[in-house]
């Protein structure tokens, strides 16, 4: 069927010396964190799009709903994320057109994304993203991750990029089954705060999204309170010897 | 048969001396022998209805869909050879998806009708292809409001307020003309279509049929979908009641 080859078709390498491939990302998003809680899955990301070391775009929505049952969060190249959203849009459309009462759940979407990412990687033209796919269908919660080389797995909590190093240790210590929504948000904000302090591409403008059996809610962007009143930060030039 | 096109009816690339292409007319006959398909444009949307003739008691109700969604905002009901219809639906879906990919907005219904008509017409131009044996009623809701188109095997496509193809089309068209479509809402339209299909169904010649209906209207959020089960049941009951009233006369 045309749809399955869609993602692969766009990435054909013209083998006459003029190979086209993604070698490096341009506008990137930083970490996405996701975790399961009692009623479903909660996911958070900041709304920043970096152009190298410049924080160029400050209102990039990096978490989007997919169909009725899933949420997709992405870090990495934003234009590739937009392509992926386009593929998924057609996938969901084709699924809806059957009009048979069935709809694609998070497990199916996760699998589709894995196939797309892996096949692109095999053509040496990857979609430069790390994707977090979470959702609930028929009471079953699902949370998974796909990286740009097609590595995929499921877990109770996932994170991309810096989140893997800074957020996941916190989650490994403090996550437990059946968190309430408030507890989950608190835990999420704890992780987001650490990332805000320590990840230079993070900005203080976050969106937290949740998905339950009832549906999707993506919050308006908001900021966290940060504390900079450490004594070491007072009078920063105190011990500085003059210029050369 | 109105006239026998001896010798001039062997190929779709042959005109008869009086300027007819018989193969296309024969294709239209295939449509005329199929179950009735009706479409109306109401105040707030489109309603499509199909008289699905059941060939075997073993068939599962709800199978053999005759109305297909082409995109979120439009659907098509097919009369005639079902396999030919499947091909056309697939092409329409592909055209709609392609348009959205290129232009970033859902395909206008007029454009979709043009493309489907072009595709149907294509198969009347080559001797190694046969014409599609399908009459298609296409209904959609775009920026210009709800629109209804009918595409014939010849590739002709016109825009209608109400259209019918298949066995009971004459009777159906008469009934549709009686309705004041500009004042009818889709909810009411569903009931009316059910009544029409039940009325034109020939109990003597064809045994059983299943009513399949869909709509695109403000109530369905301008999305094409099957008419909700409760409304469908309501429509069937009203139609059966109206039929008994007619029989009682």
GROMACS .gro file of C-alpha atoms in nm:
model
  493
    1UNK     CA    1   0.000   0.000   0.000
    2UNK     CA    2   0.120   0.344  -0.086
    3UNK     CA    3   0.126   0.466   0.270
    4UNK     CA    4   0.395   0.232   0.401
    5UNK     CA    5   0.636   0.332   0.129
    6UNK     CA    6   0.563   0.698   0.182
    7UNK     CA    7   0.820   0.753   0.451
    8UNK     CA    8   1.082   0.554   0.267
    9UNK     CA    9   1.013   0.707  -0.074
   10UNK     CA   10   1.103   1.059   0.034
   11UNK     CA   11   1.444   0.943   0.149
   12UNK     CA   12   1.568   0.781  -0.172
   13UNK     CA   13   1.935   0.827  -0.226
   14UNK     CA   14   2.006   0.920  -0.583
   15UNK     CA   15   2.306   0.709  -0.662
   16UNK     CA   16   2.474   0.920  -0.923
   17UNK     CA   17   2.714   1.092  -0.689
   18UNK     CA   18   2.461   1.351  -0.578
   19UNK     CA   19   2.362   1.169  -0.259
   20UNK     CA   20   2.126   1.363  -0.037
   21UNK     CA   21   2.126   1.287   0.330
   22UNK     CA   22   2.092   1.448   0.666
   23UNK     CA   23   2.438   1.486   0.811
   24UNK     CA   24   2.369   1.718   1.100
   25UNK     CA   25   2.068   1.881   1.258
   26UNK     CA   26   1.998   2.254   1.232
   27UNK     CA   27   1.712   2.356   1.462
   28UNK     CA   28   1.691   2.122   1.757
   29UNK     CA   29   1.476   2.065   2.060
   30UNK     CA   30   1.622   1.938   2.384
   31UNK     CA   31   1.500   1.676   2.631
   32UNK     CA   32   1.154   1.523   2.653
   33UNK     CA   33   1.053   1.337   2.970
   34UNK     CA   34   0.766   1.091   2.997
   35UNK     CA   35   0.628   0.875   3.275
   36UNK     CA   36   0.328   0.656   3.345
   37UNK     CA   37   0.097   0.751   3.627
   38UNK     CA   38  -0.229   0.618   3.765
   39UNK     CA   39  -0.470   0.727   3.494
   40UNK     CA   40  -0.234   0.735   3.199
   41UNK     CA   41   0.085   0.891   3.078
   42UNK     CA   42   0.235   1.231   3.146
   43UNK     CA   43   0.494   1.394   2.923
   44UNK     CA   44   0.683   1.724   2.942
   45UNK     CA   45   0.917   1.925   2.726
   46UNK     CA   46   1.028   2.282   2.701
   47UNK     CA   47   0.926   2.497   2.408
   48UNK     CA   48   1.271   2.588   2.285
   49UNK     CA   49   1.424   2.541   1.940
   50UNK     CA   50   1.800   2.595   1.935
   51UNK     CA   51   1.993   2.692   1.626
   52UNK     CA   52   2.329   2.556   1.731
   53UNK     CA   53   2.414   2.744   2.048
   54UNK     CA   54   2.162   3.022   1.981
   55UNK     CA   55   1.823   2.985   2.144
   56UNK     CA   56   1.647   3.090   1.826
   57UNK     CA   57   1.285   2.981   1.872
   58UNK     CA   58   1.110   3.000   2.203
   59UNK     CA   59   0.760   2.876   2.125
   60UNK     CA   60   0.809   2.542   1.959
   61UNK     CA   61   0.548   2.284   2.055
   62UNK     CA   62   0.737   1.959   2.084
   63UNK     CA   63   0.451   1.745   2.212
   64UNK     CA   64   0.158   1.667   1.983
   65UNK     CA   65  -0.147   1.440   2.007
   66UNK     CA   66  -0.163   1.155   1.757
   67UNK     CA   67  -0.507   1.015   1.684
   68UNK     CA   68  -0.726   0.950   1.986
   69UNK     CA   69  -0.492   0.745   2.196
   70UNK     CA   70  -0.138   0.877   2.177
   71UNK     CA   71   0.100   1.163   2.246
   72UNK     CA   72   0.427   1.214   2.062
   73UNK     CA   73   0.712   1.415   2.203
   74UNK     CA   74   1.031   1.476   2.008
   75UNK     CA   75   1.377   1.609   2.062
   76UNK     CA   76   1.628   1.671   1.787
   77UNK     CA   77   1.574   1.826   1.446
   78UNK     CA   78   1.243   2.012   1.446
   79UNK     CA   79   1.187   1.990   1.070
   80UNK     CA   80   1.223   1.611   1.086
   81UNK     CA   81   0.969   1.610   1.368
   82UNK     CA   82   0.730   1.802   1.142
   83UNK     CA   83   0.784   1.542   0.867
   84UNK     CA   84   0.708   1.264   1.112
   85UNK     CA   85   0.388   1.444   1.214
   86UNK     CA   86   0.291   1.457   0.847
   87UNK     CA   87   0.346   1.081   0.803
   88UNK     CA   88   0.148   1.011   1.117
   89UNK     CA   89  -0.131   1.241   1.002
   90UNK     CA   90  -0.174   1.037   0.686
   91UNK     CA   91  -0.148   0.714   0.884
   92UNK     CA   92  -0.424   0.822   1.120
   93UNK     CA   93  -0.634   0.952   0.830
   94UNK     CA   94  -0.617   0.617   0.648
   95UNK     CA   95  -0.706   0.444   0.972
   96UNK     CA   96  -1.003   0.672   1.034
   97UNK     CA   97  -1.138   0.627   0.683
   98UNK     CA   98  -1.219   0.262   0.750
   99UNK     CA   99  -1.485   0.400   0.985
  100UNK     CA  100  -1.506   0.062   1.156
  101UNK     CA  101  -1.487   0.159   1.521
  102UNK     CA  102  -1.120   0.067   1.547
  103UNK     CA  103  -0.835   0.311   1.587
  104UNK     CA  104  -0.457   0.291   1.605
  105UNK     CA  105  -0.331   0.269   1.961
  106UNK     CA  106   0.004   0.381   2.104
  107UNK     CA  107   0.166   0.039   2.058
  108UNK     CA  108   0.085   0.043   1.688
  109UNK     CA  109   0.205   0.400   1.639
  110UNK     CA  110   0.525   0.321   1.828
  111UNK     CA  111   0.589   0.025   1.603
  112UNK     CA  112   0.524   0.231   1.290
  113UNK     CA  113   0.768   0.499   1.407
  114UNK     CA  114   1.032   0.235   1.482
  115UNK     CA  115   1.001   0.099   1.129
  116UNK     CA  116   1.028   0.447   0.978
  117UNK     CA  117   1.331   0.546   1.185
  118UNK     CA  118   1.514   0.219   1.130
  119UNK     CA  119   1.458   0.213   0.756
  120UNK     CA  120   1.578   0.571   0.720
  121UNK     CA  121   1.887   0.486   0.923
  122UNK     CA  122   1.963   0.198   0.690
  123UNK     CA  123   1.966   0.442   0.401
  124UNK     CA  124   2.216   0.663   0.585
  125UNK     CA  125   1.955   0.939   0.585
  126UNK     CA  126   1.813   0.939   0.936
  127UNK     CA  127   1.533   1.149   1.078
  128UNK     CA  128   1.737   1.322   1.343
  129UNK     CA  129   1.500   1.276   1.636
  130UNK     CA  130   1.452   1.095   1.962
  131UNK     CA  131   1.083   1.026   1.999
  132UNK     CA  132   0.874   0.959   2.306
  133UNK     CA  133   0.542   0.792   2.236
  134UNK     CA  134   0.291   0.757   2.518
  135UNK     CA  135  -0.077   0.671   2.533
  136UNK     CA  136  -0.367   0.478   2.677
  137UNK     CA  137  -0.598   0.243   2.495
  138UNK     CA  138  -0.864   0.024   2.650
  139UNK     CA  139  -0.720   0.090   2.993
  140UNK     CA  140  -0.371  -0.021   2.891
  141UNK     CA  141  -0.103   0.242   2.948
  142UNK     CA  142   0.190   0.249   2.707
  143UNK     CA  143   0.511   0.449   2.703
  144UNK     CA  144   0.795   0.394   2.461
  145UNK     CA  145   1.090   0.559   2.298
  146UNK     CA  146   1.247   0.545   1.951
  147UNK     CA  147   1.586   0.689   1.873
  148UNK     CA  148   1.721   0.809   1.541
  149UNK     CA  149   1.885   0.478   1.467
  150UNK     CA  150   1.573   0.277   1.531
  151UNK     CA  151   1.654   0.157   1.882
  152UNK     CA  152   1.325   0.128   2.062
  153UNK     CA  153   1.197   0.014   2.398
  154UNK     CA  154   0.914   0.050   2.642
  155UNK     CA  155   0.941   0.151   3.004
  156UNK     CA  156   0.757   0.313   3.293
  157UNK     CA  157   0.954   0.630   3.246
  158UNK     CA  158   1.162   0.753   2.952
  159UNK     CA  159   1.361   1.059   2.860
  160UNK     CA  160   1.558   1.183   2.562
  161UNK     CA  161   1.893   1.359   2.535
  162UNK     CA  162   2.010   1.518   2.857
  163UNK     CA  163   1.700   1.389   3.027
  164UNK     CA  164   1.854   1.044   3.017
  165UNK     CA  165   2.144   1.159   3.231
  166UNK     CA  166   1.976   1.408   3.461
  167UNK     CA  167   1.610   1.311   3.486
  168UNK     CA  168   1.610   0.933   3.474
  169UNK     CA  169   1.822   0.884   3.788
  170UNK     CA  170   1.561   1.090   3.976
  171UNK     CA  171   1.283   0.886   3.820
  172UNK     CA  172   1.454   0.558   3.899
  173UNK     CA  173   1.469   0.660   4.265
  174UNK     CA  174   1.129   0.826   4.303
  175UNK     CA  175   0.891   0.682   4.045
  176UNK     CA  176   0.646   0.425   4.163
  177UNK     CA  177   0.334   0.258   4.029
  178UNK     CA  178   0.006   0.451   4.049
  179UNK     CA  179   0.129   0.804   4.101
  180UNK     CA  180  -0.156   1.050   4.128
  181UNK     CA  181  -0.162   1.327   3.872
  182UNK     CA  182  -0.044   1.586   4.124
  183UNK     CA  183   0.243   1.362   4.240
  184UNK     CA  184   0.341   1.295   3.881
  185UNK     CA  185   0.348   1.665   3.793
  186UNK     CA  186   0.557   1.737   4.103
  187UNK     CA  187   0.806   1.467   4.008
  188UNK     CA  188   0.810   1.591   3.652
  189UNK     CA  189   0.877   1.949   3.761
  190UNK     CA  190   1.160   1.829   3.981
  191UNK     CA  191   1.324   1.672   3.676
  192UNK     CA  192   1.249   1.972   3.455
  193UNK     CA  193   1.408   2.204   3.711
  194UNK     CA  194   1.732   2.006   3.714
  195UNK     CA  195   1.737   2.014   3.336
  196UNK     CA  196   1.671   2.387   3.338
  197UNK     CA  197   1.968   2.447   3.569
  198UNK     CA  198   2.208   2.212   3.398
  199UNK     CA  199   2.112   2.183   3.027
  200UNK     CA  200   2.227   2.488   2.837
  201UNK     CA  201   1.969   2.435   2.562
  202UNK     CA  202   1.677   2.427   2.804
  203UNK     CA  203   1.454   2.731   2.849
  204UNK     CA  204   1.219   2.820   3.130
  205UNK     CA  205   0.901   2.763   2.932
  206UNK     CA  206   0.747   2.418   2.963
  207UNK     CA  207   0.447   2.231   2.844
  208UNK     CA  208   0.317   1.937   3.037
  209UNK     CA  209   0.086   1.701   2.853
  210UNK     CA  210  -0.124   1.418   2.984
  211UNK     CA  211  -0.315   1.144   2.811
  212UNK     CA  212  -0.579   0.929   2.972
  213UNK     CA  213  -0.861   0.711   2.846
  214UNK     CA  214  -1.073   1.028   2.825
  215UNK     CA  215  -0.832   1.215   2.599
  216UNK     CA  216  -0.540   1.448   2.567
  217UNK     CA  217  -0.464   1.768   2.757
  218UNK     CA  218  -0.161   1.979   2.673
  219UNK     CA  219  -0.102   2.262   2.916
  220UNK     CA  220  -0.031   2.618   2.816
  221UNK     CA  221   0.340   2.699   2.843
  222UNK     CA  222   0.446   2.800   3.195
  223UNK     CA  223   0.766   2.876   3.384
  224UNK     CA  224   0.920   2.719   3.694
  225UNK     CA  225   1.057   2.916   3.987
  226UNK     CA  226   1.433   2.909   3.997
  227UNK     CA  227   1.669   3.006   4.274
  228UNK     CA  228   1.992   3.185   4.211
  229UNK     CA  229   2.060   3.336   4.555
  230UNK     CA  230   2.361   3.122   4.636
  231UNK     CA  231   2.639   3.298   4.820
  232UNK     CA  232   2.890   3.197   4.557
  233UNK     CA  233   2.691   3.392   4.301
  234UNK     CA  234   2.696   3.715   4.503
  235UNK     CA  235   2.951   3.970   4.396
  236UNK     CA  236   3.092   3.757   4.119
  237UNK     CA  237   3.393   3.973   4.045
  238UNK     CA  238   3.510   3.991   4.409
  239UNK     CA  239   3.804   3.757   4.383
  240UNK     CA  240   3.884   3.845   4.025
  241UNK     CA  241   4.230   3.980   3.956
  242UNK     CA  242   4.223   4.269   3.704
  243UNK     CA  243   4.251   4.217   3.333
  244UNK     CA  244   4.576   4.125   3.165
  245UNK     CA  245  -3.258  -0.224  -2.514
  246UNK     CA  246  -3.323   0.091  -2.709
  247UNK     CA  247  -3.098   0.011  -3.003
  248UNK     CA  248  -2.853  -0.258  -3.097
  249UNK     CA  249  -2.520  -0.114  -3.195
  250UNK     CA  250  -2.416  -0.399  -3.419
  251UNK     CA  251  -2.056  -0.362  -3.512
  252UNK     CA  252  -2.013  -0.023  -3.345
  253UNK     CA  253  -2.031  -0.152  -2.992
  254UNK     CA  254  -1.726  -0.375  -2.983
  255UNK     CA  255  -1.479  -0.117  -2.860
  256UNK     CA  256  -1.494   0.193  -2.647
  257UNK     CA  257  -1.284   0.370  -2.911
  258UNK     CA  258  -1.551   0.334  -3.179
  259UNK     CA  259  -1.823   0.589  -3.247
  260UNK     CA  260  -2.148   0.479  -3.401
  261UNK     CA  261  -2.278   0.665  -3.708
  262UNK     CA  262  -2.517   0.860  -3.489
  263UNK     CA  263  -2.235   0.976  -3.263
  264UNK     CA  264  -2.278   0.740  -2.968
  265UNK     CA  265  -2.019   0.533  -2.790
  266UNK     CA  266  -2.208   0.215  -2.713
  267UNK     CA  267  -1.962   0.067  -2.468
  268UNK     CA  268  -2.014   0.364  -2.237
  269UNK     CA  269  -2.389   0.321  -2.263
  270UNK     CA  270  -2.353  -0.047  -2.178
  271UNK     CA  271  -2.142   0.048  -1.878
  272UNK     CA  272  -2.427   0.272  -1.765
  273UNK     CA  273  -2.658  -0.033  -1.788
  274UNK     CA  274  -2.443  -0.206  -1.526
  275UNK     CA  275  -2.509   0.087  -1.294
  276UNK     CA  276  -2.881   0.081  -1.368
  277UNK     CA  277  -2.904  -0.279  -1.252
  278UNK     CA  278  -2.753  -0.214  -0.913
  279UNK     CA  279  -2.924  -0.127  -0.586
  280UNK     CA  280  -3.040   0.233  -0.551
  281UNK     CA  281  -2.796   0.492  -0.423
  282UNK     CA  282  -2.928   0.831  -0.316
  283UNK     CA  283  -2.765   1.154  -0.207
  284UNK     CA  284  -2.910   1.487  -0.096
  285UNK     CA  285  -2.767   1.824  -0.002
  286UNK     CA  286  -2.943   1.954   0.306
  287UNK     CA  287  -2.921   2.290   0.476
  288UNK     CA  288  -2.627   2.192   0.692
  289UNK     CA  289  -2.465   1.903   0.507
  290UNK     CA  290  -2.492   1.597   0.285
  291UNK     CA  291  -2.668   1.267   0.343
  292UNK     CA  292  -2.587   0.955   0.138
  293UNK     CA  293  -2.794   0.639   0.142
  294UNK     CA  294  -2.753   0.300  -0.023
  295UNK     CA  295  -2.998   0.016  -0.078
  296UNK     CA  296  -2.755  -0.272  -0.030
  297UNK     CA  297  -2.911  -0.578  -0.190
  298UNK     CA  298  -2.823  -0.886   0.009
  299UNK     CA  299  -2.738  -1.175  -0.216
  300UNK     CA  300  -2.704  -1.434   0.059
  301UNK     CA  301  -2.846  -1.479   0.408
  302UNK     CA  302  -2.500  -1.585   0.519
  303UNK     CA  303  -2.360  -1.235   0.473
  304UNK     CA  304  -2.269  -1.052   0.790
  305UNK     CA  305  -2.468  -0.730   0.835
  306UNK     CA  306  -2.242  -0.430   0.807
  307UNK     CA  307  -2.003  -0.597   0.566
  308UNK     CA  308  -1.961  -0.503   0.200
  309UNK     CA  309  -1.951  -0.130   0.269
  310UNK     CA  310  -2.084   0.066  -0.025
  311UNK     CA  311  -2.014   0.409   0.120
  312UNK     CA  312  -1.649   0.497   0.162
  313UNK     CA  313  -1.476   0.790   0.325
  314UNK     CA  314  -1.243   0.958   0.079
  315UNK     CA  315  -1.102   1.210   0.322
  316UNK     CA  316  -1.203   1.350   0.657
  317UNK     CA  317  -1.456   1.582   0.495
  318UNK     CA  318  -1.596   1.374   0.209
  319UNK     CA  319  -1.736   1.037   0.122
  320UNK     CA  320  -1.855   0.851  -0.182
  321UNK     CA  321  -2.134   0.604  -0.237
  322UNK     CA  322  -2.087   0.361  -0.525
  323UNK     CA  323  -2.351   0.197  -0.744
  324UNK     CA  324  -2.271  -0.070  -1.000
  325UNK     CA  325  -1.977  -0.309  -1.009
  326UNK     CA  326  -1.837  -0.309  -0.658
  327UNK     CA  327  -1.487  -0.410  -0.762
  328UNK     CA  328  -1.468  -0.122  -1.009
  329UNK     CA  329  -1.594   0.103  -0.735
  330UNK     CA  330  -1.312  -0.004  -0.504
  331UNK     CA  331  -1.060   0.104  -0.762
  332UNK     CA  332  -1.218   0.446  -0.797
  333UNK     CA  333  -1.237   0.496  -0.422
  334UNK     CA  334  -0.870   0.405  -0.387
  335UNK     CA  335  -0.780   0.657  -0.655
  336UNK     CA  336  -0.997   0.926  -0.494
  337UNK     CA  337  -0.829   0.867  -0.156
  338UNK     CA  338  -0.492   0.894  -0.320
  339UNK     CA  339  -0.585   1.218  -0.500
  340UNK     CA  340  -0.718   1.369  -0.178
  341UNK     CA  341  -0.408   1.277   0.020
  342UNK     CA  342  -0.181   1.403  -0.255
  343UNK     CA  343  -0.363   1.738  -0.276
  344UNK     CA  344  -0.331   1.789   0.097
  345UNK     CA  345   0.036   1.698   0.089
  346UNK     CA  346   0.107   1.955  -0.181
  347UNK     CA  347  -0.132   2.239  -0.090
  348UNK     CA  348  -0.164   2.193   0.286
  349UNK     CA  349  -0.545   2.204   0.292
  350UNK     CA  350  -0.816   1.939   0.243
  351UNK     CA  351  -0.905   1.895  -0.121
  352UNK     CA  352  -1.201   2.112  -0.225
  353UNK     CA  353  -1.493   1.887  -0.318
  354UNK     CA  354  -1.514   2.041  -0.664
  355UNK     CA  355  -1.151   1.955  -0.728
  356UNK     CA  356  -1.201   1.601  -0.602
  357UNK     CA  357  -1.502   1.553  -0.827
  358UNK     CA  358  -1.300   1.679  -1.123
  359UNK     CA  359  -1.020   1.437  -1.052
  360UNK     CA  360  -1.248   1.138  -1.007
  361UNK     CA  361  -1.436   1.229  -1.323
  362UNK     CA  362  -1.107   1.260  -1.510
  363UNK     CA  363  -1.001   0.918  -1.389
  364UNK     CA  364  -1.331   0.757  -1.487
  365UNK     CA  365  -1.314   0.928  -1.826
  366UNK     CA  366  -0.962   0.799  -1.878
  367UNK     CA  367  -1.086   0.445  -1.906
  368UNK     CA  368  -1.317   0.543  -2.191
  369UNK     CA  369  -1.031   0.660  -2.412
  370UNK     CA  370  -0.829   0.343  -2.466
  371UNK     CA  371  -0.933   0.023  -2.642
  372UNK     CA  372  -0.732  -0.186  -2.400
  373UNK     CA  373  -0.924  -0.052  -2.100
  374UNK     CA  374  -1.291  -0.097  -2.031
  375UNK     CA  375  -1.505   0.177  -1.881
  376UNK     CA  376  -1.583   0.162  -1.509
  377UNK     CA  377  -1.925   0.014  -1.446
  378UNK     CA  378  -1.997   0.250  -1.158
  379UNK     CA  379  -2.210   0.549  -1.083
  380UNK     CA  380  -2.067   0.751  -0.799
  381UNK     CA  381  -2.232   0.997  -0.569
  382UNK     CA  382  -1.972   1.208  -0.395
  383UNK     CA  383  -2.060   1.431  -0.103
  384UNK     CA  384  -1.833   1.661   0.089
  385UNK     CA  385  -1.814   1.968   0.310
  386UNK     CA  386  -1.544   2.225   0.248
  387UNK     CA  387  -1.494   2.599   0.277
  388UNK     CA  388  -1.771   2.660   0.025
  389UNK     CA  389  -2.020   2.459   0.225
  390UNK     CA  390  -2.171   2.117   0.158
  391UNK     CA  391  -2.160   1.994  -0.201
  392UNK     CA  392  -2.294   1.690  -0.385
  393UNK     CA  393  -2.159   1.557  -0.713
  394UNK     CA  394  -2.252   1.263  -0.929
  395UNK     CA  395  -2.002   1.097  -1.163
  396UNK     CA  396  -2.125   0.868  -1.441
  397UNK     CA  397  -1.933   0.593  -1.626
  398UNK     CA  398  -1.887   0.832  -1.917
  399UNK     CA  399  -1.682   1.061  -1.695
  400UNK     CA  400  -1.948   1.330  -1.675
  401UNK     CA  401  -1.969   1.500  -1.339
  402UNK     CA  402  -2.233   1.747  -1.233
  403UNK     CA  403  -2.318   1.914  -0.906
  404UNK     CA  404  -2.660   1.835  -0.763
  405UNK     CA  405  -2.903   1.917  -0.486
  406UNK     CA  406  -3.025   1.562  -0.497
  407UNK     CA  407  -2.911   1.265  -0.701
  408UNK     CA  408  -2.999   0.899  -0.741
  409UNK     CA  409  -2.854   0.609  -0.940
  410UNK     CA  410  -2.943   0.243  -0.971
  411UNK     CA  411  -3.262   0.048  -1.000
  412UNK     CA  412  -3.503   0.282  -0.826
  413UNK     CA  413  -3.354   0.608  -0.944
  414UNK     CA  414  -3.662   0.738  -1.127
  415UNK     CA  415  -3.887   0.689  -0.829
  416UNK     CA  416  -3.618   0.816  -0.592
  417UNK     CA  417  -3.564   1.133  -0.795
  418UNK     CA  418  -3.938   1.204  -0.792
  419UNK     CA  419  -3.943   1.168  -0.414
  420UNK     CA  420  -3.636   1.389  -0.370
  421UNK     CA  421  -3.789   1.661  -0.584
  422UNK     CA  422  -4.082   1.670  -0.344
  423UNK     CA  423  -3.850   1.763  -0.054
  424UNK     CA  424  -3.768   2.125   0.023
  425UNK     CA  425  -3.398   2.060   0.062
  426UNK     CA  426  -3.301   2.414   0.150
  427UNK     CA  427  -3.508   2.384   0.468
  428UNK     CA  428  -3.428   2.028   0.565
  429UNK     CA  429  -3.153   1.961   0.819
  430UNK     CA  430  -2.934   1.654   0.792
  431UNK     CA  431  -3.107   1.490   1.086
  432UNK     CA  432  -3.437   1.518   0.903
  433UNK     CA  433  -3.266   1.429   0.576
  434UNK     CA  434  -3.154   1.095   0.717
  435UNK     CA  435  -3.515   1.004   0.794
  436UNK     CA  436  -3.629   1.117   0.448
  437UNK     CA  437  -3.360   0.918   0.267
  438UNK     CA  438  -3.447   0.606   0.466
  439UNK     CA  439  -3.811   0.651   0.370
  440UNK     CA  440  -3.718   0.693   0.004
  441UNK     CA  441  -3.499   0.385  -0.007
  442UNK     CA  442  -3.756   0.170   0.167
  443UNK     CA  443  -4.020   0.303  -0.073
  444UNK     CA  444  -3.828   0.238  -0.396
  445UNK     CA  445  -3.714  -0.108  -0.289
  446UNK     CA  446  -3.890  -0.362  -0.503
  447UNK     CA  447  -4.011  -0.635  -0.265
  448UNK     CA  448  -4.117  -0.861  -0.550
  449UNK     CA  449  -3.799  -0.865  -0.754
  450UNK     CA  450  -3.532  -0.836  -0.483
  451UNK     CA  451  -3.558  -1.021  -0.155
  452UNK     CA  452  -3.368  -0.852   0.121
  453UNK     CA  453  -3.167  -0.536   0.153
  454UNK     CA  454  -2.964  -0.354   0.413
  455UNK     CA  455  -2.978   0.022   0.448
  456UNK     CA  456  -2.640   0.193   0.471
  457UNK     CA  457  -2.623   0.566   0.535
  458UNK     CA  458  -2.360   0.826   0.598
  459UNK     CA  459  -2.346   1.199   0.641
  460UNK     CA  460  -2.117   1.502   0.650
  461UNK     CA  461  -2.275   1.786   0.837
  462UNK     CA  462  -2.230   2.046   1.108
  463UNK     CA  463  -2.350   1.790   1.360
  464UNK     CA  464  -2.077   1.547   1.264
  465UNK     CA  465  -1.824   1.828   1.290
  466UNK     CA  466  -1.796   1.840   0.912
  467UNK     CA  467  -1.642   1.494   0.917
  468UNK     CA  468  -1.771   1.214   0.699
  469UNK     CA  469  -1.899   0.929   0.911
  470UNK     CA  470  -2.160   0.655   0.927
  471UNK     CA  471  -2.491   0.787   1.052
  472UNK     CA  472  -2.495   0.715   1.429
  473UNK     CA  473  -2.668   0.389   1.517
  474UNK     CA  474  -2.951   0.543   1.718
  475UNK     CA  475  -3.045   0.783   1.439
  476UNK     CA  476  -3.020   0.503   1.183
  477UNK     CA  477  -3.258   0.287   1.387
  478UNK     CA  478  -3.494   0.583   1.421
  479UNK     CA  479  -3.483   0.635   1.045
  480UNK     CA  480  -3.549   0.267   0.972
  481UNK     CA  481  -3.848   0.262   1.206
  482UNK     CA  482  -3.992   0.578   1.049
  483UNK     CA  483  -3.937   0.438   0.701
  484UNK     CA  484  -4.106   0.107   0.780
  485UNK     CA  485  -4.399   0.295   0.936
  486UNK     CA  486  -4.434   0.520   0.630
  487UNK     CA  487  -4.428   0.210   0.408
  488UNK     CA  488  -4.708   0.046   0.603
  489UNK     CA  489  -4.911   0.365   0.577
  490UNK     CA  490  -4.864   0.362   0.201
  491UNK     CA  491  -4.958  -0.004   0.178
  492UNK     CA  492  -5.268   0.055   0.387
  493UNK     CA  493  -5.403   0.300   0.124
   0.00000   0.00000   0.00000
